[in-house]
XYZ file of C-alpha atoms in Angstrom:
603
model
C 3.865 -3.588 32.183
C 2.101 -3.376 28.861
C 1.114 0.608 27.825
C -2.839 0.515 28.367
C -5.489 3.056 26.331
C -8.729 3.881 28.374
C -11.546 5.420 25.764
C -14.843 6.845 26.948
C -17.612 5.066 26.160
C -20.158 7.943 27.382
C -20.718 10.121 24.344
C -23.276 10.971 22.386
C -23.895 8.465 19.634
C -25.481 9.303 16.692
C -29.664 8.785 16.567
C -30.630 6.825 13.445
C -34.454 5.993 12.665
C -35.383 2.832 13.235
C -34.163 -0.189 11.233
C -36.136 -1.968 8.492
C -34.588 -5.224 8.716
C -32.058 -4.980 11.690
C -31.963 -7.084 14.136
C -35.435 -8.737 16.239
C -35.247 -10.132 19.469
C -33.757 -13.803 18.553
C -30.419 -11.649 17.287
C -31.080 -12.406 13.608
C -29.110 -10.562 11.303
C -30.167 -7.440 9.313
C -32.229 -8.602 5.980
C -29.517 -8.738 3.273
C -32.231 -8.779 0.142
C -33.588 -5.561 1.916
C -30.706 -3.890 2.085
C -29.030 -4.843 -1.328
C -31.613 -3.151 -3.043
C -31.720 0.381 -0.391
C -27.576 0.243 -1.613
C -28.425 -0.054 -4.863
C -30.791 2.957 -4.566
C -27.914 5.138 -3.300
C -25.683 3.959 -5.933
C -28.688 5.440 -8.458
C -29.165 8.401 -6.854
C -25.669 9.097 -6.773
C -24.363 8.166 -10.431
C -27.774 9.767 -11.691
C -26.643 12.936 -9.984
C -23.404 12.921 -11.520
C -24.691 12.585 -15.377
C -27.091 14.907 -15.130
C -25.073 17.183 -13.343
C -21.031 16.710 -13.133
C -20.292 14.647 -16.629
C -17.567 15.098 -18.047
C -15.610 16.674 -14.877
C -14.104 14.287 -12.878
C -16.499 14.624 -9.572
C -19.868 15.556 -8.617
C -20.057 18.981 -6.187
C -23.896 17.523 -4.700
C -24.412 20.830 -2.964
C -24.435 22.804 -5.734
C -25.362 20.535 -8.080
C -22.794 21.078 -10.353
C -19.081 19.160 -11.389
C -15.397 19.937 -11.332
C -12.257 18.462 -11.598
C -10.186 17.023 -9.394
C -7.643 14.627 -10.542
C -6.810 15.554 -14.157
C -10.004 15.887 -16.110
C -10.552 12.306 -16.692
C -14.231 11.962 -16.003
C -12.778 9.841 -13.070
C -16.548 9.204 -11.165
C -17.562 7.696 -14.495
C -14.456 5.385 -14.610
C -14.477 4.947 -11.010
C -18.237 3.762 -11.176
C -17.863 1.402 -14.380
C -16.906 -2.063 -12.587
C -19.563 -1.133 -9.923
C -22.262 -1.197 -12.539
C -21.742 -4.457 -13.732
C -21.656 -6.012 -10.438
C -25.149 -4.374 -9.812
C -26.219 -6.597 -12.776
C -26.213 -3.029 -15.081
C -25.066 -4.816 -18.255
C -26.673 -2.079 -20.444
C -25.136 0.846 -18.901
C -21.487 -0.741 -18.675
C -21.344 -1.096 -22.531
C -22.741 2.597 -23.070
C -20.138 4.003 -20.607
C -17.140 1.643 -22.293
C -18.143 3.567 -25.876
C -18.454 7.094 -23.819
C -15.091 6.688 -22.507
C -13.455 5.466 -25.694
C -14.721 8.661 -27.172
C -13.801 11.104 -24.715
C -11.515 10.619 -22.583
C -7.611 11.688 -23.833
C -4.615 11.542 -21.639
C -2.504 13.804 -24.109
C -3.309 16.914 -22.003
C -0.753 19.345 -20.306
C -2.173 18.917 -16.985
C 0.077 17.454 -13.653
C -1.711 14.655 -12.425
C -0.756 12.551 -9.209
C 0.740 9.104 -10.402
C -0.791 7.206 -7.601
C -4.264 8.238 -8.309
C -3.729 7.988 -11.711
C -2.934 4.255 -11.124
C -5.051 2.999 -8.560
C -7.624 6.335 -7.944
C -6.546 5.559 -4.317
C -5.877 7.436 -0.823
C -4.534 10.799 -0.504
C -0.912 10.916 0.774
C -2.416 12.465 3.811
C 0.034 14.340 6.294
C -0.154 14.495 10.304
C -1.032 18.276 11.389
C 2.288 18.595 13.210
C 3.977 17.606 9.663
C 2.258 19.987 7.253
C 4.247 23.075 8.432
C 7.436 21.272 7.672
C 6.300 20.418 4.271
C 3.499 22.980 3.214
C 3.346 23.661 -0.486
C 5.098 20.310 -1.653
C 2.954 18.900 -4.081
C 1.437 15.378 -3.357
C -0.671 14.433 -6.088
C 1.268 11.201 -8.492
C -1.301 8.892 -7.033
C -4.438 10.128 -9.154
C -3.754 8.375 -12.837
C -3.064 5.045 -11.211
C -6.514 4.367 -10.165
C -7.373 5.744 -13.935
C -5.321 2.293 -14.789
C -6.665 0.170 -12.516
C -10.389 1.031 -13.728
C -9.401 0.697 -17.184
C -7.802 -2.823 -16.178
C -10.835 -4.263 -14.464
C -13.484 -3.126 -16.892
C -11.017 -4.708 -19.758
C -11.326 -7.630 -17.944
C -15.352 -7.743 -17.240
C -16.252 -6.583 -20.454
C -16.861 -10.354 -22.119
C -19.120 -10.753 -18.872
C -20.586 -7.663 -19.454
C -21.867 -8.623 -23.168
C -19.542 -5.944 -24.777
C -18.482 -7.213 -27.897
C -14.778 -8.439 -27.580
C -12.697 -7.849 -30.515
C -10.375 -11.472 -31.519
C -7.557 -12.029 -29.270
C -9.156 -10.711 -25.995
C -8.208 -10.158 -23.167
C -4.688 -9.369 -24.692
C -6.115 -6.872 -26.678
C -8.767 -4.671 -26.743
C -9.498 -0.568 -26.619
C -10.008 -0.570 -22.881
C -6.438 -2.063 -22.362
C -5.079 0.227 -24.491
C -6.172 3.499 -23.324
C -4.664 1.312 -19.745
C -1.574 1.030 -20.990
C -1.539 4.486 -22.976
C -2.115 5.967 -19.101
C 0.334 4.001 -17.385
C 3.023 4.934 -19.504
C 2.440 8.362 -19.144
C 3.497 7.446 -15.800
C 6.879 5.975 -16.565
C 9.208 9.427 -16.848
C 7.859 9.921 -12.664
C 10.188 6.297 -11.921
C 13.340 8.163 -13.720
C 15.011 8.566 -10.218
C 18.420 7.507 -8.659
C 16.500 5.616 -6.318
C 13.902 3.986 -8.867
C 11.396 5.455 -6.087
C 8.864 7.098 -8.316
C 8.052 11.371 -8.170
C 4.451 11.955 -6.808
C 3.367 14.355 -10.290
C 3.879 13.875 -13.740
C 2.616 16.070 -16.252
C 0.802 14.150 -19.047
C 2.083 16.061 -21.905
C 5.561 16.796 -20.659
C 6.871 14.456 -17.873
C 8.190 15.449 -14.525
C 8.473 19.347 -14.027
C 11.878 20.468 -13.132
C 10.903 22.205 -9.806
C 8.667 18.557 -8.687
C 9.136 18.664 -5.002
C 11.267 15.075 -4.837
C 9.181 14.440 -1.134
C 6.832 11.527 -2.171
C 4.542 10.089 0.667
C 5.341 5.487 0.962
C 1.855 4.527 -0.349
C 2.581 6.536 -3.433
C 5.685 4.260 -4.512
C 4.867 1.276 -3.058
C 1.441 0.767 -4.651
C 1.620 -0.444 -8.385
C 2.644 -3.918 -8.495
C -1.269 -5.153 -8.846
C -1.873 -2.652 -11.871
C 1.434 -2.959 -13.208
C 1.900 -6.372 -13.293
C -1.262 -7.156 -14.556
C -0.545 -4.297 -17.326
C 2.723 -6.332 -17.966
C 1.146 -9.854 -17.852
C -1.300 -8.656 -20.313
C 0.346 -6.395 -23.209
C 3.364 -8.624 -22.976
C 5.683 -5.272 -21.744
C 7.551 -6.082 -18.843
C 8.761 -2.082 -17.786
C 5.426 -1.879 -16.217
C 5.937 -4.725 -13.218
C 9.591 -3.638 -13.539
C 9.277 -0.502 -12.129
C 7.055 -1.357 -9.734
C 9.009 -3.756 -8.157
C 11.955 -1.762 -8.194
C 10.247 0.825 -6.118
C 9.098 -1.587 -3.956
C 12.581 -3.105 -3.343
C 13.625 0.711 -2.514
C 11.278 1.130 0.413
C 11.794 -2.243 1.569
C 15.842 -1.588 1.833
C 14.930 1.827 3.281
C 13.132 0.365 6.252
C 14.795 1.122 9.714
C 16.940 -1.437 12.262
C 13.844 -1.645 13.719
C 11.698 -2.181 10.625
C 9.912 -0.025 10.253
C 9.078 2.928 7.039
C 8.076 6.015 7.669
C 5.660 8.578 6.104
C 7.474 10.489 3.433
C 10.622 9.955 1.633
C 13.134 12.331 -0.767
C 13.425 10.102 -4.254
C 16.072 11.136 -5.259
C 18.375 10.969 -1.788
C 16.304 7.995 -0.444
C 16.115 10.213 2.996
C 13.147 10.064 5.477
C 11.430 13.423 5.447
C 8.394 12.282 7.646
C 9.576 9.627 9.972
C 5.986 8.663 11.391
C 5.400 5.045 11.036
C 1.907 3.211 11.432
C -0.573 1.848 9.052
C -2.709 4.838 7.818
C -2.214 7.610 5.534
C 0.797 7.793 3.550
C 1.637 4.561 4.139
C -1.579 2.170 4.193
C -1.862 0.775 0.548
C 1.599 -0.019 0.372
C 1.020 -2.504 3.284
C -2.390 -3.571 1.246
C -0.668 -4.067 -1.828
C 2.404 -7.003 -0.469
C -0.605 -8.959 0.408
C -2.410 -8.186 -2.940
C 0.610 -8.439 -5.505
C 1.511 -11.998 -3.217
C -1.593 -13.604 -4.196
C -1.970 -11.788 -7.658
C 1.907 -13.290 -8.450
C 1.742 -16.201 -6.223
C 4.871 -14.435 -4.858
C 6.455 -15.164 -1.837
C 8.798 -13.127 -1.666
C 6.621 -10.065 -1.245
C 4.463 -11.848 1.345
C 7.363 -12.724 3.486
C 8.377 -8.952 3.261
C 4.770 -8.338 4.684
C 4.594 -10.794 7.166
C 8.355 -8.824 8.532
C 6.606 -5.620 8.617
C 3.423 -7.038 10.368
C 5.637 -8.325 13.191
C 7.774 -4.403 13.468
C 4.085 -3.081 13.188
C 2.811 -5.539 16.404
C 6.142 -5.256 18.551
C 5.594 -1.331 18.364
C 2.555 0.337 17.177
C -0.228 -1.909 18.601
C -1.683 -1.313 21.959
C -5.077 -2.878 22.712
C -5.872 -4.103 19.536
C -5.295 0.005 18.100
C -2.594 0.912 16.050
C -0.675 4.156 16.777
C 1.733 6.145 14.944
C 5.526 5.870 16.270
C 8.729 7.278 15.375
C 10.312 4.592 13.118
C 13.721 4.823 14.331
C 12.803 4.748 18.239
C 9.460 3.214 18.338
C 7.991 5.828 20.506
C 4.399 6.587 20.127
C 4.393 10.157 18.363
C 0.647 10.013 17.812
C -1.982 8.117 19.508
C -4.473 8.407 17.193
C -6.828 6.132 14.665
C -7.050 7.399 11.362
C -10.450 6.274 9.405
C -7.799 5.523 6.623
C -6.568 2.788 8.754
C -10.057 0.404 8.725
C -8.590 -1.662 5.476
C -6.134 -3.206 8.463
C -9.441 -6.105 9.200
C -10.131 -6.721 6.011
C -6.212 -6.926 5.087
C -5.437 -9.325 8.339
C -8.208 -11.724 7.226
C -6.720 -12.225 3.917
C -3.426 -13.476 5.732
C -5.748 -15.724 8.291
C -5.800 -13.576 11.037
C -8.932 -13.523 11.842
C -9.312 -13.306 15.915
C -7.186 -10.455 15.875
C -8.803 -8.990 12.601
C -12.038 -8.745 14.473
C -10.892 -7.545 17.603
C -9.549 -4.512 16.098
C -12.872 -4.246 14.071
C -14.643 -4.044 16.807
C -12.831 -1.266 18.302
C -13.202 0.791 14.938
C -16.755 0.016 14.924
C -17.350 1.330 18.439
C -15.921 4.443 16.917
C -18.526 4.398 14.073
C -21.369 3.823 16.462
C -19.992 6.993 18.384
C -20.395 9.493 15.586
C -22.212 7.613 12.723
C -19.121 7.548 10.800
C -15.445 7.592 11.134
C -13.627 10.715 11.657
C -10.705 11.255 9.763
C -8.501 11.478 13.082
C -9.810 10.055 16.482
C -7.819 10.541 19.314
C -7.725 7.258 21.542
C -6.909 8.192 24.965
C -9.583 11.024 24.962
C -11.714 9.300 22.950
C -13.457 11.813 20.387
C -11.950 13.324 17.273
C -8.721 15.468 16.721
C -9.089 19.444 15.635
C -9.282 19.744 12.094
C -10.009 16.087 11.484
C -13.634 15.827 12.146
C -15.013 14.963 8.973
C -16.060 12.091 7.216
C -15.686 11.605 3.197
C -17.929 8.802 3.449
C -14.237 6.212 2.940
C -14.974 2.815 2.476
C -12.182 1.016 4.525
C -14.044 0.025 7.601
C -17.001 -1.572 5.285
C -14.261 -3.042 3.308
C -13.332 -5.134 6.257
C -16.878 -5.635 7.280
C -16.602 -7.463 3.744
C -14.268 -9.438 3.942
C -14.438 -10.549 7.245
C -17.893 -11.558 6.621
C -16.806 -13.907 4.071
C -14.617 -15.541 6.460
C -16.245 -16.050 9.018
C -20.215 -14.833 8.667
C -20.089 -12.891 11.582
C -23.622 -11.194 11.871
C -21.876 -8.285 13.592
C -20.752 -7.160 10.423
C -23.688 -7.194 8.627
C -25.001 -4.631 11.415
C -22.050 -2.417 10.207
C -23.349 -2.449 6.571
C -26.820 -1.675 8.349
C -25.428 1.166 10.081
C -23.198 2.202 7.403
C -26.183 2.283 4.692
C -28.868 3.978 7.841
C -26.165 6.606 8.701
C -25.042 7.817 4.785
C -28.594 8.163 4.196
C -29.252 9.883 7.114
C -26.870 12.776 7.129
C -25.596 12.690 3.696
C -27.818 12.492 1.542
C -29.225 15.419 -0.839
C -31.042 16.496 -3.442
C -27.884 16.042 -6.172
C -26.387 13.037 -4.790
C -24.719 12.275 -1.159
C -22.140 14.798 0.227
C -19.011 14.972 2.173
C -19.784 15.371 5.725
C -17.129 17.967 6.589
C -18.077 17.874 10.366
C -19.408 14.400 12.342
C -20.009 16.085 15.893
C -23.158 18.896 14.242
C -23.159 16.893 10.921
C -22.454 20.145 8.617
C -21.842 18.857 4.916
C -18.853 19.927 2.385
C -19.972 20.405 -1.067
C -18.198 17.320 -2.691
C -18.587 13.574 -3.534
C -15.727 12.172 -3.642
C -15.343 8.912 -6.670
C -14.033 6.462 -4.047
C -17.552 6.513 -3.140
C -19.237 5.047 -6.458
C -16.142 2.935 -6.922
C -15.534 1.622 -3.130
C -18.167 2.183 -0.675
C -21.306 1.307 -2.410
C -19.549 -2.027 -4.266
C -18.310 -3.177 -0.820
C -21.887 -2.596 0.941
C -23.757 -4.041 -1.824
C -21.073 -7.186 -1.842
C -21.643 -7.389 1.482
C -25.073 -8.259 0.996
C -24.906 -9.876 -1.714
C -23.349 -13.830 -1.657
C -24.192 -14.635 -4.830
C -22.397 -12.159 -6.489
C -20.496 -12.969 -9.321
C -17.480 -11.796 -7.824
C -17.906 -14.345 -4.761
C -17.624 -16.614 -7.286
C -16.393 -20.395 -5.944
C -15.095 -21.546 -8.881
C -18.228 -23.938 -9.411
C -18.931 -21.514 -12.879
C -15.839 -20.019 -15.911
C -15.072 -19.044 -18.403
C -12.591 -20.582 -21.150
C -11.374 -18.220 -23.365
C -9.134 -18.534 -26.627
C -6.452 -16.380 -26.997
C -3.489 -16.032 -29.536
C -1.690 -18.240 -26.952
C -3.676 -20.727 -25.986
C -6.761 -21.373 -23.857
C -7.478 -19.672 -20.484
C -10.316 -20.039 -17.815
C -11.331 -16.679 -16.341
C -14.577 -15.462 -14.097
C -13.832 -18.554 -11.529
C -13.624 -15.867 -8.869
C -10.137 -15.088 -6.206
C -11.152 -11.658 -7.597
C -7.895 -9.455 -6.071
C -9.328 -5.681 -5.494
C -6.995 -3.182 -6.342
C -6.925 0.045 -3.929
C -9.985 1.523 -5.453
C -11.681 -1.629 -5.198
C -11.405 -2.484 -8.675
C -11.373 -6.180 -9.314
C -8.495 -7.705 -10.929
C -9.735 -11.473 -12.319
C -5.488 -12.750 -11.280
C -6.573 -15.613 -14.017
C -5.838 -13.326 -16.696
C -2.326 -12.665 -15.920
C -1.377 -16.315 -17.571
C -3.703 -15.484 -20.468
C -1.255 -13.199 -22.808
C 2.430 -14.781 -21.893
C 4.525 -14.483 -24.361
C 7.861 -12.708 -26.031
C 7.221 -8.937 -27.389
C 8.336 -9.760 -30.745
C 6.028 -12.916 -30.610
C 2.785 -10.600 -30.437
C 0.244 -11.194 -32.741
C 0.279 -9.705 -36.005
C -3.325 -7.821 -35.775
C -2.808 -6.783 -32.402
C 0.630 -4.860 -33.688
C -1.708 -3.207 -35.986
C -4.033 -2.228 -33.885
C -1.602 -0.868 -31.262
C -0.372 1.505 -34.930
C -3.425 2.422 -35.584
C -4.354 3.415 -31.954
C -1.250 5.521 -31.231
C -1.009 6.807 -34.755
C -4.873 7.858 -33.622
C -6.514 7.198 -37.161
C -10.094 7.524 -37.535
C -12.064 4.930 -35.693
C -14.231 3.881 -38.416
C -11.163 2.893 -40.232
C -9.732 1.081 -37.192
C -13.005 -1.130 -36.940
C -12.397 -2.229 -40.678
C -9.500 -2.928 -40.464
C -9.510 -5.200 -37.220
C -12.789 -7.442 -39.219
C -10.742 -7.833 -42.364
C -8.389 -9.497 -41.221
C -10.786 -12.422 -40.179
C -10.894 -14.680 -37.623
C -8.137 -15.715 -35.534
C -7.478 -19.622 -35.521
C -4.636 -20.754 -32.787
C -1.212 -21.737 -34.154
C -0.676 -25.264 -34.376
C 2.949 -27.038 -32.414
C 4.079 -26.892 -29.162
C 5.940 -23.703 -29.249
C 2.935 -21.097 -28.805
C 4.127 -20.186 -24.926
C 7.483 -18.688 -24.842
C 10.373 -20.368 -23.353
C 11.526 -19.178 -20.189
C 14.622 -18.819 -20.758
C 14.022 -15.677 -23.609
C 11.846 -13.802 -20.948
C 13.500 -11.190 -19.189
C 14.515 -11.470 -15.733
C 11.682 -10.676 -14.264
C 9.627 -12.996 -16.403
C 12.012 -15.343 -16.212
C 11.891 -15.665 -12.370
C 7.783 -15.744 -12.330
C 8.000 -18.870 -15.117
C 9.990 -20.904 -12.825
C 7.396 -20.633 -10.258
C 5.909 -24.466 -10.597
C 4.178 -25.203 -6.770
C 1.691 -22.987 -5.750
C 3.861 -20.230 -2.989
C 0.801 -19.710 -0.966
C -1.388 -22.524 0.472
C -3.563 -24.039 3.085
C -3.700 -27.660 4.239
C -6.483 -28.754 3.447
C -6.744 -27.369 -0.326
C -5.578 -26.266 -2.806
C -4.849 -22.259 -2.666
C -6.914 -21.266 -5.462
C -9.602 -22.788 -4.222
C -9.243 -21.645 -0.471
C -9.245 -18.251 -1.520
C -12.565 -18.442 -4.005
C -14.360 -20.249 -1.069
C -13.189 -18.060 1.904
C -12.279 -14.897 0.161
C -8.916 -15.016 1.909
C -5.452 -16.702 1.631
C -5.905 -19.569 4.010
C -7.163 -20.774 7.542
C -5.622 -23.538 9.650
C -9.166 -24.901 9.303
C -11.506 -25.895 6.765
């Protein structure tokens, strides 16, 4: 007999005003024009708050009205926020913020700096309560200068859309992908392990620090093949996607008989530490990023891994349409909870085609929402209200992420009641005078004095994409781009936009843009790279990329690089020829800009 959950239904929910736009008798949706433009007001109020008050520390602290930093001194809000303006139709602003950040920000500083974040500005490699005593004082923090790379990446990438003036050879060039690639490789020493399973902290100035705790939580080596590839594809450098892969490989040979990972694993022994398995916290974006890097790479390989781990995950975490946490040896439920982390699962099931279990599960997240006007970070099923110590709300994106993406699949108005909720609630209970703050407690609503960047980057893009179809980045493929690069043409802006972690869009067109040998690179662009790391005067720079004059294409067949020169890696994503990923009734490129999602069984 199957293990059944009973949740309360009878608490408190929270009261909200009344709606402008929700819902009238006849069950019509909530008005989307109405409330793109009250997101876009939050969005203002927010990133206003932060310039006037925060700039140049990493994150705004809205109670006080004043900044610190959080991640490594990057001015991550402003980076975090960049891609978000330009989707708001802020053309302007994105080119003054590309010039502020060229000026300012510098990665050769001695400060430790998560790797993950620094790739992807993603999730924290959270820890269960029952965990942190066996692991107190480790240090968890390589995840912060990935996101750092993944914002670079997509504003690289939107910056010809944005009316920023591209310099010749674009989008395999250009100071944005530079100061990418100058991140990422800061990166590199944290991969240096017997396992290829990367450290969680690097130092930017030094490397790893001899007494780095070698504990490192799944999500923080298993998410960089979408950044790292696309670094590869782009500067022609294939360590990037090497390593990456490599680390994915690890975890995937580490799973158990019953396959399943767990929580947190020693890098250099390639033991277990935390043995929890489920799909939140520590372990979520590795999940997210299969998917992701399968469609970025048209790479089957990593879906089928995926679609392995989604059958372990069904056989023996899900009961009810929730997801527990189990031991990942056993399969015993070691925690019956619902972490808020765990709302990407929707959104990350429709992009596989699952949608009738995709929206049950939504809809037993959203019941949670509608209980407390957010989701806690830890929500204990069976008793149905939150878990000591995990009663706050950081205003995450994940379950709006869903409400995204499901909505593009299927155009559920349920889900545009979440965004309704989602924008009536924020405002409600977290807003402020400098900006929108943490709410540290949902049951009495008590704020924390910090706004986290996921929230410029992630929540407010999702809720205004949710209201907003026409959107550029819902793009069909009905309108492109055709760019002329140093090796050939390319089409990009079609749309199949592939969101990193942080929600910053990667345009996967671009990756077949810039193939080509190392040695093959184009003469300017060598230059460039010399003057950039030799770090001569900028003015000089500029002259010296307009002298040498226009770039016209080589004539002859032998612009793309053969094959059979890549390296292996290359080598292996050349011979790919027939689409790995597609639907029945079209083409998969053109499934996924339609539906926002890999395929359906129908059309």
């Amino acid at each position: 007999m199957p293990f059944r959950l009973l949740v309360p239904f009878g608490l408190l929910c929270v009261l909200l005003p009344p709606h402008h736009g929700a819902p009238g008798p006849d069950g019509t949706a909530p008005d989307p024009a109405h409330y793109r433009e009250r997101v876009k007001a939050m969005f203002y109020h927010a990133y206003d708050s932060y310039l006037e008050n925060a700039f140049p520390y990493d994150e705004l602290r809205p109670l006080t009205c004043d900044g610190h930093d959080t991640w490594g001194s990057f001015s991550l809000t402003l980076i975090d926020a960049l891609d978000t303006l330009l989707i708001l139709g802020n053309v302007s602003e994105f080119q003054r913020v590309v010039e502020v950040l060229q000026d300012n920000v510098d990665f050769d500083i001695d400060v430790n700096a998560s790797v993950f974040e620094t790739n992807i500005r993603g999730e924290d490699c959270l820890l269960r309560p029952l965990e942190e005593s066996k692991i107190r004082g480790m240090q968890f923090s390589l995840q912060n200068t990935k996101g750092v790379v993944g914002g670079l990446l997509s504003a690289h990438l939107l910056s010809k859309k944005a009316g920023v003036e591209v310099e010749a050879g674009w989008p395999c060039s250009g100071p944005l992908l530079r100061m990418a690639e100058e991140a990422a490789r800061k990166l590199l020493p944290a991969f240096q392990t017997p396992t290829g399973m990367p450290y969680g902290t690097v130092n930017l100035l030094h490397g790893v620090n001899p007494g780095e705790t070698p504990v490192t939580c799944t999500a923080g080596i298993g998410t960089f093949i979408v950044e790292f590839a696309t670094l590869s594809s782009l500067t022609g450098d294939p360590v990037f996607e090497e390593v990456a892969r490599v680390a994915l490989m690890r975890l995937w040979e580490s799973r158990s008989d019953i396959g399943l990972v767990g929580n947190h694993i020693d890098v250099l022994t390639g033991k277990w530490v935390a043995q929890d398995a489920g799909i939140g916290a520590g372990v979520d974006s590795y999940f997210e990023y299969l998917v992701k890097g399968a469609i970025l790479l048209q790479d089957k390989k990593l879906m089928a891994m995926f679609l392995e781990y989604n059958k372990a995950i069904r056989n023996y975490t899900r009961f009810d349409d929730w997801y527990l946490w189990v031991q990942m040896y056993k399969g015993t439920v070691s925690m019956p909870v619902f972490q808020s982390l765990e709302a990407y699962w929707p959104g990350l099931q429709s992009l596989i085609g699952d949608i009738d279990n995709a929206m049950r599960t939504f809809l037993n997240y959203y019941t949670v929402w509608k209980q407390f006007g957010g989701l806690p970070e830890f929500y204990n099923i069976p008793q149905g209200y939150t878990v000591e110590k995990r009663e706050g709300y950081p205003l995450r994106p994940e379950l709006i992420e869903s409400a995204m993406y499901l909505y593009r699949a299927t155009g559920d108005p349920t889900l545009l009641e979440l965004g309704r909720d989602a924008v009536e609630s924020i405002e409600k209970i977290s807003k402020v005078e400098c900006g929108f703050a943490t709410i540290k407690d949902l049951r009495d609503h008590k704020l924390d004095n910090r706004m986290e960047s996921f929230f410029l980057a992630e929540t407010v893009k999702y809720l205004y994409l949710l209201f907003d179809p026409t959107n550029f980045i819902h793009n069909n493929g009905s309108t492109f781009d055709a760019v002329i690069t140093p090796y050939g043409e390319c089409i990009l802006g079609a749309g199949g936009y592939i969101f990193n972690t942080e929600a910053h869009p990667i345009d996967p067109a671009a990756l077949h843009c810039c193939r080509r040998l190392k040695e093959e690179q184009w003469e300017v662009e060598d230059l460039m790279r010399e003057f950039y790391s030799l770090k001569r005067n900028r003015s000089r720079f500029q002259k010296k990329t307009m002298s040498s004059g226009p770039w016209e294409p080589p004539a002859g067949p032998e612009t793309p690089s053969s094959p059979e020169n890549h390296d292996q890696a290359r080598e292996k994503s050349a011979k790919q020829k027939i689409p790995l990923l597609s639907c029945p009734s079209q083409p998969f490129t053109s499934k996924l800009a339609l539906l926002g999602q890999v395929f359906l069984d129908s059309s």
